[in-house]
XYZ file of C-alpha atoms in Angstrom:
701
model
C 90.121 90.557 123.353
C 88.735 89.151 120.121
C 89.994 85.627 119.533
C 91.270 86.622 116.107
C 93.548 89.325 117.486
C 96.459 87.246 118.721
C 98.784 89.711 120.427
C 101.728 88.328 122.421
C 101.176 88.737 126.130
C 104.634 90.138 126.799
C 104.849 93.899 126.365
C 108.058 95.216 124.818
C 110.541 95.956 127.545
C 112.982 98.812 127.626
C 115.754 96.501 126.502
C 113.771 95.426 123.501
C 114.010 91.717 124.262
C 110.299 90.913 123.909
C 108.965 89.253 120.776
C 106.792 92.147 119.607
C 103.583 91.821 117.613
C 103.648 89.284 114.825
C 103.197 90.696 111.322
C 101.734 87.489 109.976
C 98.896 87.761 112.443
C 98.281 91.441 111.872
C 98.941 92.097 108.176
C 95.553 90.708 107.318
C 97.096 87.917 105.285
C 97.090 85.090 107.767
C 93.427 85.032 108.649
C 90.404 87.301 108.317
C 89.730 89.045 111.602
C 88.099 92.043 113.167
C 84.729 93.310 114.265
C 83.448 93.635 110.706
C 84.776 90.444 109.136
C 82.673 88.248 106.926
C 83.272 84.708 105.827
C 85.214 84.698 102.574
C 85.149 81.554 100.481
C 88.426 80.370 98.938
C 88.871 81.274 95.307
C 90.459 79.107 92.672
C 94.000 80.235 92.009
C 93.642 82.047 88.674
C 95.948 81.701 85.720
C 96.669 84.165 82.941
C 94.667 83.640 79.768
C 97.002 82.937 76.806
C 95.638 85.951 74.927
C 96.669 88.201 77.829
C 100.296 87.382 77.128
C 99.894 89.179 73.786
C 99.687 92.678 75.253
C 101.372 94.833 77.868
C 99.395 97.374 79.902
C 101.275 100.653 80.235
C 98.840 102.832 82.127
C 95.411 102.925 83.777
C 93.440 106.187 83.946
C 90.641 105.734 86.481
C 87.471 107.737 87.060
C 85.962 106.088 90.127
C 82.942 107.065 92.189
C 82.335 105.387 95.542
C 78.601 105.250 96.314
C 78.354 105.036 100.099
C 74.560 104.828 100.204
C 74.427 101.722 97.993
C 77.942 100.471 98.886
C 78.789 100.278 95.212
C 81.232 101.695 92.696
C 80.753 103.479 89.382
C 83.789 103.463 87.137
C 85.304 104.417 83.829
C 88.833 103.246 83.147
C 91.053 104.096 80.224
C 93.505 101.253 79.629
C 96.605 102.154 77.646
C 98.277 99.066 76.217
C 100.580 97.924 73.480
C 100.680 94.538 71.730
C 103.864 92.519 72.195
C 103.082 90.289 69.198
C 101.855 90.875 65.675
C 98.208 90.516 64.673
C 96.684 91.076 68.109
C 92.902 91.339 67.723
C 91.572 90.776 71.252
C 91.880 92.610 74.576
C 91.174 90.189 77.443
C 90.475 91.606 80.903
C 89.886 89.996 84.281
C 86.626 91.146 85.873
C 84.323 89.200 88.163
C 80.865 88.340 86.886
C 79.421 89.716 90.159
C 79.960 93.166 88.637
C 78.425 94.829 85.572
C 80.678 95.517 82.596
C 78.712 98.198 80.726
C 80.677 99.013 77.574
C 84.028 99.143 75.826
C 85.379 101.430 73.159
C 88.631 102.432 71.527
C 89.785 106.059 71.613
C 91.706 106.548 68.377
C 91.128 109.437 69.225
C 87.446 109.118 68.377
C 85.071 106.942 70.320
C 84.797 103.607 68.501
C 82.462 101.139 70.265
C 83.795 97.596 70.577
C 81.951 94.300 70.811
C 82.570 92.119 73.825
C 81.673 88.794 75.367
C 81.990 87.411 78.900
C 83.134 84.055 80.179
C 82.804 83.898 83.960
C 85.474 86.259 85.323
C 86.892 87.357 81.959
C 85.827 89.937 79.394
C 86.847 89.431 75.748
C 86.911 92.680 73.767
C 87.175 92.452 69.994
C 89.500 95.118 68.550
C 88.548 96.749 65.217
C 91.752 95.608 63.488
C 94.934 93.605 63.989
C 97.647 95.494 65.851
C 101.345 94.986 66.548
C 104.203 96.139 68.802
C 104.425 99.564 67.144
C 100.873 100.441 68.203
C 99.802 102.110 71.426
C 96.056 101.794 72.063
C 93.599 103.356 74.508
C 90.549 101.300 75.418
C 87.867 102.932 77.550
C 85.706 100.590 79.642
C 82.769 101.394 81.914
C 81.545 99.311 84.815
C 79.521 99.392 88.019
C 78.283 97.215 90.854
C 78.481 96.351 94.524
C 81.806 94.520 94.986
C 81.597 91.258 96.904
C 84.253 90.133 99.427
C 86.942 88.339 97.487
C 90.249 86.658 98.197
C 91.495 88.067 101.489
C 89.481 91.282 101.215
C 88.576 92.990 97.898
C 86.849 96.387 98.030
C 84.580 96.605 101.051
C 82.393 99.145 102.779
C 82.427 98.667 106.548
C 81.156 100.593 109.560
C 83.501 102.248 112.028
C 82.986 102.068 115.775
C 81.399 105.526 115.656
C 78.874 104.361 113.050
C 80.484 106.129 110.094
C 81.355 104.281 106.913
C 84.785 103.520 105.552
C 85.503 102.084 102.109
C 88.864 100.439 101.447
C 90.475 97.954 99.105
C 92.985 95.159 99.623
C 93.413 93.330 96.322
C 96.071 90.791 97.303
C 96.465 88.231 95.899
C 94.052 88.270 92.935
C 91.149 90.487 94.032
C 91.667 93.559 91.828
C 89.390 91.862 89.303
C 86.629 91.763 91.910
C 86.057 95.524 91.692
C 87.663 96.887 88.497
C 88.513 95.425 85.062
C 92.226 94.872 84.518
C 94.933 92.481 83.492
C 95.255 91.044 86.988
C 98.785 89.678 86.723
C 101.481 90.931 89.135
C 104.038 90.777 86.328
C 102.257 93.426 84.260
C 103.033 96.604 86.165
C 101.621 99.931 85.041
C 101.358 103.573 86.063
C 98.087 105.176 87.215
C 96.064 108.373 87.134
C 93.031 108.457 89.429
C 90.107 110.845 89.732
C 88.377 109.625 92.896
C 84.838 110.841 93.620
C 83.458 110.448 97.159
C 80.509 111.968 99.071
C 80.971 115.452 100.478
C 82.637 115.358 103.897
C 84.533 112.201 102.972
C 88.224 112.132 102.018
C 89.362 109.828 99.231
C 92.926 108.478 99.064
C 94.863 106.504 96.475
C 98.430 105.731 95.415
C 101.036 108.288 94.433
C 101.074 112.056 94.693
C 97.942 114.114 95.223
C 97.400 116.658 92.461
C 95.511 119.932 92.680
C 93.945 119.515 89.246
C 93.004 116.614 86.959
C 96.076 114.729 85.746
C 97.084 115.099 82.124
C 98.801 111.955 80.938
C 100.538 111.685 77.562
C 98.589 108.508 76.783
C 95.201 110.171 77.324
C 93.722 112.009 74.303
C 92.325 115.459 74.926
C 88.831 114.143 74.305
C 89.254 111.407 76.903
C 87.834 113.192 79.938
C 84.762 114.506 78.126
C 84.122 111.086 76.661
C 84.488 109.449 80.069
C 81.928 111.800 81.586
C 79.521 111.089 78.747
C 79.696 107.316 78.794
C 77.730 106.631 81.989
C 74.320 108.115 82.862
C 74.936 111.188 84.957
C 78.687 110.953 84.470
C 80.858 111.917 87.421
C 80.010 115.600 87.758
C 77.763 115.732 90.822
C 77.751 118.551 93.359
C 77.198 116.107 96.219
C 80.539 114.430 95.470
C 84.050 115.677 96.177
C 86.893 114.713 93.879
C 90.604 114.214 94.523
C 93.281 113.525 91.939
C 96.144 111.070 92.372
C 99.032 110.124 90.130
C 101.332 107.113 90.482
C 104.234 107.594 88.050
C 106.136 104.421 89.001
C 104.899 101.064 87.694
C 102.994 98.990 90.258
C 101.039 95.722 90.067
C 97.247 95.623 89.950
C 97.065 94.212 93.471
C 98.954 97.295 94.674
C 96.422 99.786 93.334
C 94.193 100.982 96.163
C 91.424 103.329 97.171
C 90.242 104.262 100.652
C 87.648 106.780 101.774
C 86.169 107.904 105.067
C 85.989 110.975 107.286
C 89.701 111.411 107.902
C 91.894 113.872 109.726
C 95.103 114.484 107.815
C 98.467 114.463 109.620
C 101.298 115.902 107.518
C 105.010 115.690 108.139
C 108.112 115.710 105.959
C 111.194 113.528 105.643
C 114.441 114.819 104.173
C 116.035 111.927 102.322
C 119.707 111.026 102.133
C 119.871 112.837 98.778
C 118.425 115.998 100.316
C 115.005 115.690 98.688
C 111.889 116.189 100.780
C 109.299 113.425 100.947
C 105.765 114.183 102.094
C 104.594 112.000 104.990
C 100.802 111.937 105.168
C 98.693 109.819 107.484
C 94.907 109.754 107.081
C 93.369 108.819 110.442
C 90.014 108.932 112.198
C 89.645 112.263 114.029
C 89.215 110.614 117.431
C 92.510 108.705 116.966
C 94.709 111.719 116.154
C 96.528 111.704 119.548
C 97.388 108.013 119.229
C 98.435 108.412 115.589
C 100.790 111.276 116.399
C 102.658 108.963 118.769
C 102.510 105.717 116.809
C 103.590 107.227 113.479
C 106.288 109.485 114.962
C 109.089 106.915 114.274
C 108.513 107.090 110.494
C 111.277 109.644 109.960
C 113.831 107.455 111.715
C 112.547 104.342 109.961
C 112.779 105.958 106.523
C 116.330 107.129 107.196
C 117.363 103.658 108.367
C 115.707 101.948 105.383
C 117.345 104.297 102.897
C 120.704 103.636 104.506
C 120.141 99.874 104.375
C 118.229 99.370 101.109
C 118.864 102.429 98.982
C 116.661 105.392 98.008
C 112.947 105.388 98.801
C 111.311 103.899 95.685
C 108.573 106.544 95.283
C 110.319 109.926 95.607
C 108.278 113.042 94.986
C 105.055 111.261 95.939
C 104.394 110.454 99.602
C 104.462 107.804 102.279
C 101.994 107.238 105.059
C 99.011 105.272 106.298
C 95.285 105.252 105.611
C 93.058 103.798 108.312
C 90.408 101.189 107.740
C 88.454 99.035 110.153
C 89.648 95.547 109.317
C 92.257 94.017 111.599
C 95.139 93.992 109.144
C 97.536 96.077 107.098
C 98.550 96.134 103.441
C 101.626 97.686 101.878
C 99.995 99.704 99.102
C 102.734 101.804 97.480
C 102.922 105.230 99.165
C 99.672 104.628 101.131
C 99.743 101.655 103.487
C 96.237 100.599 104.524
C 96.383 100.227 108.307
C 93.940 98.952 110.909
C 92.500 101.491 113.307
C 92.913 98.818 115.990
C 96.699 99.197 115.740
C 96.671 102.795 116.945
C 97.386 102.343 120.639
C 99.370 105.498 121.386
C 102.326 103.575 122.833
C 104.211 102.398 119.703
C 103.302 98.786 120.472
C 102.849 98.010 116.781
C 106.106 99.570 115.561
C 107.061 96.227 114.038
C 103.974 96.359 111.807
C 104.799 99.931 110.773
C 108.319 98.800 109.841
C 107.076 95.666 108.076
C 104.825 97.664 105.739
C 107.484 100.305 105.131
C 110.002 97.579 104.227
C 107.564 96.342 101.589
C 108.060 99.584 99.658
C 111.418 98.066 98.641
C 110.638 94.353 98.989
C 107.259 93.752 97.388
C 106.592 97.096 95.713
C 109.868 98.134 94.052
C 110.621 94.487 93.281
C 107.541 92.254 93.308
C 107.217 88.476 93.357
C 106.521 87.342 89.788
C 103.700 85.082 90.959
C 102.193 83.939 94.232
C 104.333 80.814 94.562
C 107.198 83.172 95.440
C 105.359 85.182 98.103
C 108.263 84.683 100.483
C 110.233 87.227 98.437
C 107.731 89.817 99.689
C 106.829 88.559 103.146
C 110.030 86.845 104.267
C 112.063 89.943 103.423
C 109.683 92.350 105.178
C 109.564 90.090 108.253
C 113.350 89.885 108.478
C 113.585 93.663 108.153
C 111.449 93.829 111.312
C 114.134 91.790 113.046
C 116.947 93.912 111.606
C 115.218 97.046 112.877
C 115.021 95.513 116.351
C 118.706 94.577 116.109
C 119.508 98.195 115.205
C 117.391 99.572 118.055
C 118.112 97.071 120.832
C 121.115 94.948 119.882
C 121.934 91.466 118.587
C 120.149 89.663 121.417
C 116.869 91.245 120.383
C 117.243 89.855 116.853
C 118.008 86.419 118.303
C 114.856 86.654 120.471
C 112.829 87.804 117.458
C 113.926 84.851 115.319
C 113.495 82.209 118.015
C 109.935 83.428 118.602
C 109.287 82.554 114.936
C 110.845 79.088 114.883
C 107.923 76.867 115.930
C 107.680 74.863 112.721
C 105.910 71.651 113.721
C 102.715 72.622 111.896
C 104.163 74.532 108.951
C 102.538 73.425 105.740
C 104.502 72.539 102.613
C 107.670 73.994 101.094
C 108.552 77.673 101.200
C 108.092 77.983 97.442
C 104.333 77.506 97.267
C 102.321 75.091 95.140
C 100.672 77.026 92.288
C 97.785 74.544 92.080
C 96.453 75.454 95.527
C 93.096 77.244 95.217
C 93.018 78.914 98.648
C 94.352 82.498 98.747
C 95.236 82.112 102.430
C 97.640 79.296 101.567
C 100.015 81.767 99.935
C 100.163 83.809 103.153
C 100.574 81.001 105.669
C 102.679 82.091 108.637
C 105.419 79.776 107.363
C 105.939 82.081 104.371
C 106.687 84.954 106.754
C 108.680 83.077 109.359
C 110.621 80.514 107.331
C 111.236 83.186 104.693
C 112.824 85.368 107.378
C 114.802 82.401 108.688
C 116.178 81.645 105.229
C 117.528 85.187 105.033
C 118.891 85.007 108.577
C 120.744 81.782 107.755
C 121.937 83.233 104.429
C 123.431 86.112 106.401
C 125.405 83.622 108.506
C 126.426 81.706 105.371
C 127.695 84.767 103.479
C 128.788 87.124 106.239
C 127.409 90.582 106.892
C 129.304 92.396 104.144
C 128.009 90.249 101.271
C 124.563 89.770 102.784
C 123.806 93.457 103.260
C 125.297 94.231 99.867
C 122.676 91.849 98.419
C 119.813 93.437 100.372
C 120.831 96.882 99.192
C 121.251 96.098 95.503
C 118.815 93.282 94.702
C 115.687 95.508 94.457
C 117.537 98.151 92.427
C 118.994 96.051 89.615
C 117.868 96.954 86.129
C 115.792 93.813 85.529
C 113.902 93.939 88.834
C 113.624 97.632 89.741
C 109.916 98.481 89.342
C 109.590 94.968 87.956
C 109.268 91.429 89.253
C 111.511 88.569 90.303
C 111.154 84.939 91.287
C 113.181 82.738 93.592
C 115.606 81.678 90.853
C 116.280 85.341 90.085
C 117.199 85.957 93.713
C 119.480 82.914 93.870
C 121.193 83.926 90.619
C 121.742 87.445 91.965
C 123.248 86.110 95.212
C 125.588 83.839 93.262
C 126.675 86.514 90.803
C 127.207 89.072 93.559
C 129.277 86.752 95.760
C 130.893 84.443 93.191
C 129.626 81.440 95.177
C 127.519 78.441 94.186
C 124.581 78.444 96.598
C 122.080 75.917 95.256
C 122.819 73.403 98.030
C 122.073 76.026 100.659
C 118.858 77.248 99.075
C 117.391 73.907 98.036
C 117.019 72.426 101.499
C 115.281 75.523 102.872
C 113.112 76.403 99.872
C 111.806 73.057 98.706
C 111.817 70.657 101.644
C 108.620 70.376 103.664
C 110.460 69.342 106.815
C 112.891 71.249 109.038
C 115.798 69.790 111.035
C 114.890 68.030 114.278
C 117.903 66.823 116.240
C 118.275 64.362 119.077
C 121.611 64.906 120.872
C 123.429 62.663 123.366
C 126.841 63.759 124.586
C 129.309 62.471 127.176
C 132.866 62.877 128.442
C 135.468 60.221 127.621
C 139.243 59.795 127.741
C 141.374 58.723 124.784
C 144.994 57.901 125.637
C 144.595 59.753 128.894
C 143.386 62.908 127.111
C 139.898 64.356 127.772
C 137.455 64.209 124.911
C 133.752 64.780 124.353
C 131.653 62.578 122.103
C 128.502 64.092 120.625
C 125.980 61.648 119.122
C 123.646 63.432 116.706
C 120.495 61.936 115.208
C 118.345 63.758 112.663
C 114.829 62.674 113.593
C 112.676 64.921 111.372
C 109.872 63.166 109.462
C 110.491 61.683 106.059
C 110.191 64.430 103.447
C 107.659 63.770 100.637
C 110.267 64.698 97.994
C 113.666 64.345 99.643
C 112.885 61.204 101.646
C 115.276 60.610 104.535
C 118.081 62.687 103.044
C 119.789 64.549 105.896
C 120.026 68.285 106.260
C 123.536 69.707 106.048
C 124.108 72.165 108.880
C 127.241 74.057 109.867
C 126.516 74.691 113.526
C 128.383 76.675 116.154
C 128.554 74.924 119.532
C 129.965 75.783 122.934
C 131.108 73.307 125.611
C 131.447 74.696 129.116
C 133.326 73.259 132.085
C 135.493 74.194 135.071
C 138.674 73.633 133.045
C 137.543 76.146 130.414
C 135.150 76.547 127.527
C 135.441 75.315 123.952
C 133.717 77.070 121.035
C 133.866 75.538 117.587
C 131.826 74.807 114.463
C 130.686 71.310 113.583
C 129.175 70.005 110.362
C 126.047 67.903 110.724
C 125.591 66.009 107.465
C 124.187 62.532 108.219
C 121.055 61.117 109.815
C 123.268 59.750 112.610
C 126.857 60.595 113.424
C 129.354 60.917 116.264
C 131.610 63.935 116.538
C 134.589 63.780 118.910
C 136.199 66.943 120.209
C 139.356 67.707 122.188
C 138.545 69.536 125.427
C 140.670 70.911 128.304
C 138.871 68.844 130.911
C 135.495 67.445 131.882
C 132.642 69.422 130.310
C 129.374 70.160 132.103
C 127.215 71.933 129.504
C 126.683 71.730 125.744
C 125.143 74.771 124.017
C 124.043 74.409 120.388
C 123.950 77.432 118.089
C 124.582 80.000 120.847
C 124.191 82.864 118.376
C 120.759 81.717 117.213
C 121.629 81.399 113.500
C 119.947 78.119 112.538
C 116.343 76.948 112.248
C 116.049 73.615 114.067
C 114.612 71.963 117.139
C 116.495 69.703 119.491
C 116.426 67.597 122.624
C 119.791 67.348 124.395
C 120.564 64.560 126.846
C 123.757 64.224 128.880
C 124.752 60.556 128.884
C 127.196 58.501 130.916
C 128.526 56.752 127.843
C 127.741 55.514 124.363
C 124.195 54.515 123.525
C 123.512 50.786 123.546
C 119.756 50.810 122.973
C 117.959 50.898 119.671
C 116.811 54.465 118.980
C 113.129 55.270 119.173
C 111.344 55.258 115.829
C 107.931 56.787 115.192
C 105.959 56.091 112.039
C 102.628 57.624 111.076
C 100.031 55.463 109.388
C 97.482 56.835 106.945
C 94.379 58.234 108.685
C 91.284 56.173 108.030
C 89.114 57.134 106.318
C 90.601 60.295 104.818
C 88.600 62.435 104.156
C 86.207 61.348 106.898
C 82.665 62.183 107.953
C 81.632 61.572 111.525
C 84.676 59.715 112.795
C 88.273 59.499 111.603
C 91.126 57.481 113.088
C 94.657 58.865 113.418
C 97.172 56.047 113.841
C 100.908 55.538 114.345
C 103.439 53.022 115.645
C 106.427 53.374 117.982
C 109.390 51.045 118.435
C 109.736 51.477 122.205
C 107.480 52.056 125.227
C 106.501 55.722 125.357
C 104.022 58.348 126.450
C 102.500 60.086 123.419
C 100.703 63.392 122.832
C 98.513 64.034 119.774
C 97.912 67.723 118.932
C 95.491 68.922 116.248
C 95.776 72.276 114.412
C 93.692 74.148 111.856
C 95.194 75.738 108.742
C 95.888 78.972 110.614
C 98.024 77.130 113.145
C 95.624 77.332 116.067
C 95.604 74.240 118.244
C 92.002 73.037 118.335
C 92.366 69.822 120.314
C 94.918 67.543 121.968
C 95.042 64.072 123.508
C 97.595 63.039 126.173
C 97.889 59.277 126.106
C 98.941 57.047 128.973
C 102.182 55.056 128.904
C 101.998 52.222 126.380
C 104.274 49.451 125.182
C 105.913 49.516 121.782
C 103.531 48.993 118.895
C 100.452 50.507 117.273
C 98.580 53.515 118.716
C 95.453 55.270 117.472
C 92.980 58.013 118.398
C 89.460 58.406 117.018
C 88.436 62.001 116.272
C 84.802 63.063 115.969
C 85.466 66.350 114.166
C 84.968 68.499 117.282
C 87.281 70.886 119.120
C 88.345 70.587 122.754
C 85.108 72.253 123.874
C 82.931 69.852 121.906
C 82.027 72.318 119.150
C 81.843 70.956 115.578
C 84.720 72.182 113.437
C 84.414 73.404 109.860
C 84.997 71.243 106.831
C 88.628 71.379 105.742
C 92.130 70.017 106.194
C 93.669 69.812 109.662
C 97.239 69.074 110.703
C 98.185 66.830 113.579
C 101.461 66.310 115.408
C 102.339 63.152 117.328
C 105.016 63.645 120.002
C 106.361 60.365 121.375
C 108.452 60.435 124.570
C 110.344 57.239 125.467
C 109.505 55.854 128.864
C 113.229 55.658 129.714
C 113.635 59.421 129.403
C 115.333 59.543 126.001
C 114.817 62.271 123.424
C 111.269 62.504 122.016
C 110.256 62.241 118.371
C 107.640 64.264 116.484
C 105.827 63.513 113.271
C 103.238 65.666 111.481
C 100.432 64.536 109.177
C 97.123 65.841 107.873
C 93.534 64.691 107.873
C 90.510 66.152 106.077
C 87.109 66.597 107.700
C 84.114 66.507 105.342
C 80.558 67.284 106.446
């Protein structure tokens, strides 16, 4: 199996207790993988040009021709927009300088050529006059070129296993500009008409409903189509090309617009919605994978019914839902037409969780979209938790608990859940932490609010007037939760959204007697690393616990609110077992030790020292100090969370420790330039609870 395809070894059992495939690994947003991958350089996180805030795009009318022989695209796009300020004189579009921007004109309704200039990945188009909010304008632009891999994908032509070509786009996060000119801002949603030209024998697919004839949009002048055909040499009328027409009538972001084309077999089905309307289900698959597709996509009817019951009406009624295969090991939730890896068609429903994840995005990500990429968790955390909810529905509460615990290994998670907008690596915004911690936040919010309020929020948040077919950020979600429940929730959200650390607990507990009555003392230490922003401030956790003994069991809730505290509980007799969080509702790690009595020793402390030098070339030293004799383990991870090397140190006395790293993995192979995370786990020689600390070091070559 390819090293990039990280599938859990356990196969889903009949009881549904296995972890299932991990969406972060398979969505194509955690790492580039697959037989046809290429190395994609990080892009600088783009910002909106100030002049782009002066206009709102209403609609894109595309005429696109995919040239399979040259792996290029020929395009004419009519951009319908309206100024939102007075005296707007410039239309500014995002479009990579790897592509050719041929011309621009205004249809008013006559063809009025416009002057333009380019500055790297932006095109500045001078309008013939100053316009204001009462004006609706149609600018026609022509372009061509061979799109280069961009962001996490872009528009790419790849070769299937049978040697045939497939073209497909994934424009998340900011790759739409790499293959067509647009205002590439997720906040500016628009509707779309698409005339998609592909070679004969090839099927082209895009968003929305397929039409039998060219779309007629109220924004498009009657002369528009003839003008579009006349702008480029040869136009689009070519007998060797087939054309399909697509119309997306609900506003979507530029990164959601998609095209895909290959030799597809078409599998049609229908879903009757809760309202009684019929929704077309269409899956475009490779002919040799039809038997597998018929099995793997069979649950869609049940999944749609469950989602509508949980989250309200399907957001794109009257259009379609389904999948379009491509040959990259990932999936992308394009509205109405999820792009889906051919490698996921196994014929045994193994990847049902991925199917559900992408379907959930139609509500969480497509109907309501994160306003910018710092809030990606609003897309990915929600869709990941819906996977768990689906497993709970199918297999019971224990399956959800299993699902969440399999996504709770946080020792190498990078940064806070709300991302840092200055980061220039597109993969950073789709770190597995965004998926897993985002899901955990929702799981813990469910416990905090109770099922009635929590599921009321999930059902109504994407459908509110300000967010339906619009965007939202984290503050919008918090405000909605507070208004819907009448509760102040900032304390809950802050520690899970903005802290870089997660709770790590060291527990000692023991039986005592007080006045002849049995008691249990529980000593709790919070041993997580110092947070860069919150320092050593403790987490506040309301945790269910269960004490078990021959005299009976005790179940209660305790509040953990200090770095170190003792909680004393009345019990019916001597207790033998302490179980923390038996329902699996909290994100934390712990070491539990049964003690004979109160602790008399100084607790272990572990402090990282700055790596030296950092960045380093050739040799870098990772250093730390411990307060007691211990055996330590140093583990090194890359940005995708793969462990690349580890060192198991012999027992040593209290004091300074260090390891020199030569920039190689465990097999002696040189590693790539970049930032790596390391975790030091220190285990006291006397058997006490271990401590972990995580730092980072940068390798430069």
